Amino acid sequence: MTKPMYKQFRSPQGWYSFLFPVNWEHMVVEEIPAFFHPDGGGALQVYAFESKAEYFDIDKELENYLKIHEIDYDPEKVAVFENNEGSAIRACEFMREDRVWMVYMVANKERMILLTYNSDEEVGDELFQQLTNIISSVRFLN
């Protein structure tokens, strides 16, 4: 029997889940889940939002997030995806204060998850693939 490579995280509210590498650890700090490799120099933090009024405009949300961090929004530098359950996904990266930032947004109707990975180390191919697998596995429940 092969050993699993990923384990599941389910949000405390029970409305989203995703897979993360089994060799990563996670903790919740001030109600924000954080995931990291114990020997790595970065962490993936997950923020969840629910709109009572309308659907999320994921592009506008990403533009606003970047503006808050004094990063110019350039749609040419944003990767646009959709997963097989119809969730819109946006991804971009930038440097800020000598740290690499990877920003991902996943939205489906009135729910949105913002995932940010930041590190003082370069993001290599293996880590990039792990982050891609995590983002691709996000599922909204209920």
mmCIF file with all atom_site columns, C-alpha atoms in Angstrom:
data_model
loop_
_atom_site.group_PDB
_atom_site.id
_atom_site.type_symbol
_atom_site.label_atom_id
_atom_site.label_alt_id
_atom_site.label_comp_id
_atom_site.label_asym_id
_atom_site.label_entity_id
_atom_site.label_seq_id
_atom_site.pdbx_PDB_ins_code
_atom_site.Cartn_x
_atom_site.Cartn_y
_atom_site.Cartn_z
_atom_site.occupancy
_atom_site.B_iso_or_equiv
_atom_site.pdbx_formal_charge
_atom_site.auth_seq_id
_atom_site.auth_comp_id
_atom_site.auth_asym_id
_atom_site.auth_atom_id
_atom_site.pdbx_PDB_model_num
ATOM 1   C CA . MET A 1 1   ? 0.000   0.000  0.000   1.00 0.00 ? 1   MET A CA 1
ATOM 2   C CA . THR A 1 2   ? 1.408   3.388  -0.968  1.00 0.00 ? 2   THR A CA 1
ATOM 3   C CA . LYS A 1 3   ? 1.669   6.169  1.564   1.00 0.00 ? 3   LYS A CA 1
ATOM 4   C CA . PRO A 1 4   ? -0.615  9.168  0.871   1.00 0.00 ? 4   PRO A CA 1
ATOM 5   C CA . MET A 1 5   ? 1.139   12.326 -0.323  1.00 0.00 ? 5   MET A CA 1
ATOM 6   C CA . TYR A 1 6   ? -1.598  14.750 0.782   1.00 0.00 ? 6   TYR A CA 1
ATOM 7   C CA . LYS A 1 7   ? -3.992  15.095 3.667   1.00 0.00 ? 7   LYS A CA 1
ATOM 8   C CA . GLN A 1 8   ? -7.247  17.005 3.828   1.00 0.00 ? 8   GLN A CA 1
ATOM 9   C CA . PHE A 1 9   ? -7.933  20.245 5.668   1.00 0.00 ? 9   PHE A CA 1
ATOM 10  C CA . ARG A 1 10  ? -11.563 21.145 6.297   1.00 0.00 ? 10  ARG A CA 1
ATOM 11  C CA . SER A 1 11  ? -12.393 24.675 7.420   1.00 0.00 ? 11  SER A CA 1
ATOM 12  C CA . PRO A 1 12  ? -13.684 25.084 10.968  1.00 0.00 ? 12  PRO A CA 1
ATOM 13  C CA . GLN A 1 13  ? -16.925 26.499 9.484   1.00 0.00 ? 13  GLN A CA 1
ATOM 14  C CA . GLY A 1 14  ? -17.212 23.410 7.286   1.00 0.00 ? 14  GLY A CA 1
ATOM 15  C CA . TRP A 1 15  ? -17.685 25.223 3.992   1.00 0.00 ? 15  TRP A CA 1
ATOM 16  C CA . TYR A 1 16  ? -14.398 24.576 2.193   1.00 0.00 ? 16  TYR A CA 1
ATOM 17  C CA . SER A 1 17  ? -11.665 21.975 2.090   1.00 0.00 ? 17  SER A CA 1
ATOM 18  C CA . PHE A 1 18  ? -8.381  21.334 0.304   1.00 0.00 ? 18  PHE A CA 1
ATOM 19  C CA . LEU A 1 19  ? -5.450  18.951 0.288   1.00 0.00 ? 19  LEU A CA 1
ATOM 20  C CA . PHE A 1 20  ? -1.960  19.809 1.539   1.00 0.00 ? 20  PHE A CA 1
ATOM 21  C CA . PRO A 1 21  ? 1.282   17.780 1.621   1.00 0.00 ? 21  PRO A CA 1
ATOM 22  C CA . VAL A 1 22  ? 1.537   15.248 4.448   1.00 0.00 ? 22  VAL A CA 1
ATOM 23  C CA . ASN A 1 23  ? 5.007   16.510 5.361   1.00 0.00 ? 23  ASN A CA 1
ATOM 24  C CA . TRP A 1 24  ? 3.666   20.036 5.970   1.00 0.00 ? 24  TRP A CA 1
ATOM 25  C CA . GLU A 1 25  ? 2.412   21.236 9.317   1.00 0.00 ? 25  GLU A CA 1
ATOM 26  C CA . HIS A 1 26  ? -0.475  23.554 10.029  1.00 0.00 ? 26  HIS A CA 1
ATOM 27  C CA . MET A 1 27  ? -1.565  25.773 12.836  1.00 0.00 ? 27  MET A CA 1
ATOM 28  C CA . VAL A 1 28  ? -4.250  28.366 13.381  1.00 0.00 ? 28  VAL A CA 1
ATOM 29  C CA . VAL A 1 29  ? -3.085  31.800 14.498  1.00 0.00 ? 29  VAL A CA 1
ATOM 30  C CA . GLU A 1 30  ? -5.762  34.397 15.299  1.00 0.00 ? 30  GLU A CA 1
ATOM 31  C CA . GLU A 1 31  ? -8.304  32.243 13.441  1.00 0.00 ? 31  GLU A CA 1
ATOM 32  C CA . ILE A 1 32  ? -6.135  32.194 10.265  1.00 0.00 ? 32  ILE A CA 1
ATOM 33  C CA . PRO A 1 33  ? -4.982  28.717 9.190   1.00 0.00 ? 33  PRO A CA 1
ATOM 34  C CA . ALA A 1 34  ? -1.303  28.598 8.155   1.00 0.00 ? 34  ALA A CA 1
ATOM 35  C CA . PHE A 1 35  ? 0.447   25.720 6.384   1.00 0.00 ? 35  PHE A CA 1
ATOM 36  C CA . PHE A 1 36  ? 4.197   25.243 6.044   1.00 0.00 ? 36  PHE A CA 1
ATOM 37  C CA . HIS A 1 37  ? 7.003   22.778 5.585   1.00 0.00 ? 37  HIS A CA 1
ATOM 38  C CA . PRO A 1 38  ? 8.883   22.569 8.913   1.00 0.00 ? 38  PRO A CA 1
ATOM 39  C CA . ASP A 1 39  ? 12.222  23.128 7.162   1.00 0.00 ? 39  ASP A CA 1
ATOM 40  C CA . GLY A 1 40  ? 10.930  25.774 4.746   1.00 0.00 ? 40  GLY A CA 1
ATOM 41  C CA . GLY A 1 41  ? 11.161  29.524 4.883   1.00 0.00 ? 41  GLY A CA 1
ATOM 42  C CA . GLY A 1 42  ? 7.559   30.383 4.059   1.00 0.00 ? 42  GLY A CA 1
ATOM 43  C CA . ALA A 1 43  ? 3.939   29.819 4.959   1.00 0.00 ? 43  ALA A CA 1
ATOM 44  C CA . LEU A 1 44  ? 0.609   29.574 3.168   1.00 0.00 ? 44  LEU A CA 1
ATOM 45  C CA . GLN A 1 45  ? -2.137  31.482 4.968   1.00 0.00 ? 45  GLN A CA 1
ATOM 46  C CA . VAL A 1 46  ? -5.815  31.022 4.185   1.00 0.00 ? 46  VAL A CA 1
ATOM 47  C CA . TYR A 1 47  ? -8.517  33.676 4.552   1.00 0.00 ? 47  TYR A CA 1
ATOM 48  C CA . ALA A 1 48  ? -12.183 32.886 3.875   1.00 0.00 ? 48  ALA A CA 1
ATOM 49  C CA . PHE A 1 49  ? -14.913 35.346 2.943   1.00 0.00 ? 49  PHE A CA 1
ATOM 50  C CA . GLU A 1 50  ? -18.632 35.053 2.403   1.00 0.00 ? 50  GLU A CA 1
ATOM 51  C CA . SER A 1 51  ? -20.731 37.706 0.710   1.00 0.00 ? 51  SER A CA 1
ATOM 52  C CA . LYS A 1 52  ? -24.285 38.129 1.925   1.00 0.00 ? 52  LYS A CA 1
ATOM 53  C CA . ALA A 1 53  ? -25.236 40.387 -0.967  1.00 0.00 ? 53  ALA A CA 1
ATOM 54  C CA . GLU A 1 54  ? -23.834 39.121 -4.245  1.00 0.00 ? 54  GLU A CA 1
ATOM 55  C CA . TYR A 1 55  ? -21.268 37.063 -6.073  1.00 0.00 ? 55  TYR A CA 1
ATOM 56  C CA . PHE A 1 56  ? -17.602 37.959 -5.732  1.00 0.00 ? 56  PHE A CA 1
ATOM 57  C CA . ASP A 1 57  ? -15.933 39.773 -8.619  1.00 0.00 ? 57  ASP A CA 1
ATOM 58  C CA . ILE A 1 58  ? -12.652 37.903 -8.238  1.00 0.00 ? 58  ILE A CA 1
ATOM 59  C CA . ASP A 1 59  ? -10.708 40.224 -10.551 1.00 0.00 ? 59  ASP A CA 1
ATOM 60  C CA . LYS A 1 60  ? -11.831 43.306 -8.613  1.00 0.00 ? 60  LYS A CA 1
ATOM 61  C CA . GLU A 1 61  ? -11.036 41.584 -5.314  1.00 0.00 ? 61  GLU A CA 1
ATOM 62  C CA . LEU A 1 62  ? -7.512  40.751 -6.509  1.00 0.00 ? 62  LEU A CA 1
ATOM 63  C CA . GLU A 1 63  ? -6.999  44.295 -7.774  1.00 0.00 ? 63  GLU A CA 1
ATOM 64  C CA . ASN A 1 64  ? -8.120  45.694 -4.397  1.00 0.00 ? 64  ASN A CA 1
ATOM 65  C CA . TYR A 1 65  ? -5.885  43.286 -2.471  1.00 0.00 ? 65  TYR A CA 1
ATOM 66  C CA . LEU A 1 66  ? -2.834  44.274 -4.499  1.00 0.00 ? 66  LEU A CA 1
ATOM 67  C CA . LYS A 1 67  ? -3.644  47.977 -4.162  1.00 0.00 ? 67  LYS A CA 1
ATOM 68  C CA . ILE A 1 68  ? -3.753  47.627 -0.367  1.00 0.00 ? 68  ILE A CA 1
ATOM 69  C CA . HIS A 1 69  ? -0.213  46.215 -0.569  1.00 0.00 ? 69  HIS A CA 1
ATOM 70  C CA . GLU A 1 70  ? 0.871   49.022 -2.919  1.00 0.00 ? 70  GLU A CA 1
ATOM 71  C CA . ILE A 1 71  ? 1.295   46.641 -5.861  1.00 0.00 ? 71  ILE A CA 1
ATOM 72  C CA . ASP A 1 72  ? 0.191   47.758 -9.307  1.00 0.00 ? 72  ASP A CA 1
ATOM 73  C CA . TYR A 1 73  ? -2.470  45.485 -10.740 1.00 0.00 ? 73  TYR A CA 1
ATOM 74  C CA . ASP A 1 74  ? -1.473  44.247 -14.192 1.00 0.00 ? 74  ASP A CA 1
ATOM 75  C CA . PRO A 1 75  ? -3.990  41.797 -15.679 1.00 0.00 ? 75  PRO A CA 1
ATOM 76  C CA . GLU A 1 76  ? -1.249  40.558 -18.034 1.00 0.00 ? 76  GLU A CA 1
ATOM 77  C CA . LYS A 1 77  ? 0.579   39.127 -14.992 1.00 0.00 ? 77  LYS A CA 1
ATOM 78  C CA . VAL A 1 78  ? -2.438  37.312 -13.544 1.00 0.00 ? 78  VAL A CA 1
ATOM 79  C CA . ALA A 1 79  ? -3.022  33.645 -14.332 1.00 0.00 ? 79  ALA A CA 1
ATOM 80  C CA . VAL A 1 80  ? -6.699  32.848 -14.890 1.00 0.00 ? 80  VAL A CA 1
ATOM 81  C CA . PHE A 1 81  ? -8.093  29.369 -14.227 1.00 0.00 ? 81  PHE A CA 1
ATOM 82  C CA . GLU A 1 82  ? -11.292 27.549 -13.440 1.00 0.00 ? 82  GLU A CA 1
ATOM 83  C CA . ASN A 1 83  ? -11.429 24.227 -11.610 1.00 0.00 ? 83  ASN A CA 1
ATOM 84  C CA . ASN A 1 84  ? -13.733 21.350 -12.475 1.00 0.00 ? 84  ASN A CA 1
ATOM 85  C CA . GLU A 1 85  ? -16.420 22.485 -10.028 1.00 0.00 ? 85  GLU A CA 1
ATOM 86  C CA . GLY A 1 86  ? -16.684 25.889 -11.718 1.00 0.00 ? 86  GLY A CA 1
ATOM 87  C CA . SER A 1 87  ? -14.729 27.939 -9.179  1.00 0.00 ? 87  SER A CA 1
ATOM 88  C CA . ALA A 1 88  ? -12.825 30.888 -10.647 1.00 0.00 ? 88  ALA A CA 1
ATOM 89  C CA . ILE A 1 89  ? -9.130  30.974 -9.733  1.00 0.00 ? 89  ILE A CA 1
ATOM 90  C CA . ARG A 1 90  ? -6.662  33.863 -10.048 1.00 0.00 ? 90  ARG A CA 1
ATOM 91  C CA . ALA A 1 91  ? -2.949  33.684 -9.276  1.00 0.00 ? 91  ALA A CA 1
ATOM 92  C CA . CYS A 1 92  ? -0.094  36.175 -9.300  1.00 0.00 ? 92  CYS A CA 1
ATOM 93  C CA . GLU A 1 93  ? 3.253   36.702 -7.644  1.00 0.00 ? 93  GLU A CA 1
ATOM 94  C CA . PHE A 1 94  ? 5.299   39.718 -6.642  1.00 0.00 ? 94  PHE A CA 1
ATOM 95  C CA . MET A 1 95  ? 8.290   40.782 -4.575  1.00 0.00 ? 95  MET A CA 1
ATOM 96  C CA . ARG A 1 96  ? 7.788   42.994 -1.534  1.00 0.00 ? 96  ARG A CA 1
ATOM 97  C CA . GLU A 1 97  ? 10.427  43.881 1.071   1.00 0.00 ? 97  GLU A CA 1
ATOM 98  C CA . ASP A 1 98  ? 12.755  41.116 -0.185  1.00 0.00 ? 98  ASP A CA 1
ATOM 99  C CA . ARG A 1 99  ? 10.030  38.481 0.164   1.00 0.00 ? 99  ARG A CA 1
ATOM 100 C CA . VAL A 1 100 ? 8.340   36.444 -2.526  1.00 0.00 ? 100 VAL A CA 1
ATOM 101 C CA . TRP A 1 101 ? 4.542   36.625 -2.426  1.00 0.00 ? 101 TRP A CA 1
ATOM 102 C CA . MET A 1 102 ? 2.243   34.200 -4.226  1.00 0.00 ? 102 MET A CA 1
ATOM 103 C CA . VAL A 1 103 ? -1.396  35.316 -4.136  1.00 0.00 ? 103 VAL A CA 1
ATOM 104 C CA . TYR A 1 104 ? -4.269  33.017 -5.053  1.00 0.00 ? 104 TYR A CA 1
ATOM 105 C CA . MET A 1 105 ? -7.997  33.697 -5.013  1.00 0.00 ? 105 MET A CA 1
ATOM 106 C CA . VAL A 1 106 ? -10.639 31.036 -5.460  1.00 0.00 ? 106 VAL A CA 1
ATOM 107 C CA . ALA A 1 107 ? -14.272 32.149 -5.755  1.00 0.00 ? 107 ALA A CA 1
ATOM 108 C CA . ASN A 1 108 ? -17.555 30.386 -6.327  1.00 0.00 ? 108 ASN A CA 1
ATOM 109 C CA . LYS A 1 109 ? -20.734 32.451 -6.127  1.00 0.00 ? 109 LYS A CA 1
ATOM 110 C CA . GLU A 1 110 ? -20.866 34.125 -2.704  1.00 0.00 ? 110 GLU A CA 1
ATOM 111 C CA . ARG A 1 111 ? -17.767 32.430 -1.259  1.00 0.00 ? 111 ARG A CA 1
ATOM 112 C CA . MET A 1 112 ? -14.130 33.320 -1.763  1.00 0.00 ? 112 MET A CA 1
ATOM 113 C CA . ILE A 1 113 ? -10.845 32.103 -0.348  1.00 0.00 ? 113 ILE A CA 1
ATOM 114 C CA . LEU A 1 114 ? -7.657  34.166 -0.422  1.00 0.00 ? 114 LEU A CA 1
ATOM 115 C CA . LEU A 1 115 ? -4.473  32.119 -0.070  1.00 0.00 ? 115 LEU A CA 1
ATOM 116 C CA . THR A 1 116 ? -1.143  33.891 0.298   1.00 0.00 ? 116 THR A CA 1
ATOM 117 C CA . TYR A 1 117 ? 2.249   32.257 0.373   1.00 0.00 ? 117 TYR A CA 1
ATOM 118 C CA . ASN A 1 118 ? 5.192   34.397 1.358   1.00 0.00 ? 118 ASN A CA 1
ATOM 119 C CA . SER A 1 119 ? 8.797   33.474 1.876   1.00 0.00 ? 119 SER A CA 1
ATOM 120 C CA . ASP A 1 120 ? 12.259  34.930 2.080   1.00 0.00 ? 120 ASP A CA 1
ATOM 121 C CA . GLU A 1 121 ? 13.415  32.059 -0.149  1.00 0.00 ? 121 GLU A CA 1
ATOM 122 C CA . GLU A 1 122 ? 12.902  31.586 -3.875  1.00 0.00 ? 122 GLU A CA 1
ATOM 123 C CA . VAL A 1 123 ? 9.971   29.368 -4.810  1.00 0.00 ? 123 VAL A CA 1
ATOM 124 C CA . GLY A 1 124 ? 11.457  26.341 -6.602  1.00 0.00 ? 124 GLY A CA 1
ATOM 125 C CA . ASP A 1 125 ? 9.686   23.976 -8.977  1.00 0.00 ? 125 ASP A CA 1
ATOM 126 C CA . GLU A 1 126 ? 8.732   21.413 -6.311  1.00 0.00 ? 126 GLU A CA 1
ATOM 127 C CA . LEU A 1 127 ? 7.218   24.024 -3.994  1.00 0.00 ? 127 LEU A CA 1
ATOM 128 C CA . PHE A 1 128 ? 5.462   25.721 -6.905  1.00 0.00 ? 128 PHE A CA 1
ATOM 129 C CA . GLN A 1 129 ? 3.889   22.363 -7.858  1.00 0.00 ? 129 GLN A CA 1
ATOM 130 C CA . GLN A 1 130 ? 2.816   21.736 -4.248  1.00 0.00 ? 130 GLN A CA 1
ATOM 131 C CA . LEU A 1 131 ? 1.148   25.163 -4.095  1.00 0.00 ? 131 LEU A CA 1
ATOM 132 C CA . THR A 1 132 ? -0.538  24.527 -7.453  1.00 0.00 ? 132 THR A CA 1
ATOM 133 C CA . ASN A 1 133 ? -1.854  21.184 -6.187  1.00 0.00 ? 133 ASN A CA 1
ATOM 134 C CA . ILE A 1 134 ? -3.213  22.807 -3.022  1.00 0.00 ? 134 ILE A CA 1
ATOM 135 C CA . ILE A 1 135 ? -5.010  25.555 -4.950  1.00 0.00 ? 135 ILE A CA 1
ATOM 136 C CA . SER A 1 136 ? -6.372  23.075 -7.488  1.00 0.00 ? 136 SER A CA 1
ATOM 137 C CA . SER A 1 137 ? -7.828  20.945 -4.695  1.00 0.00 ? 137 SER A CA 1
ATOM 138 C CA . VAL A 1 138 ? -9.913  23.730 -3.070  1.00 0.00 ? 138 VAL A CA 1
ATOM 139 C CA . ARG A 1 139 ? -13.545 22.676 -2.851  1.00 0.00 ? 139 ARG A CA 1
ATOM 140 C CA . PHE A 1 140 ? -16.497 24.635 -1.514  1.00 0.00 ? 140 PHE A CA 1
ATOM 141 C CA . LEU A 1 141 ? -18.808 22.445 0.543   1.00 0.00 ? 141 LEU A CA 1
ATOM 142 C CA . ASN A 1 142 ? -22.577 22.665 1.150   1.00 0.00 ? 142 ASN A CA 1
#
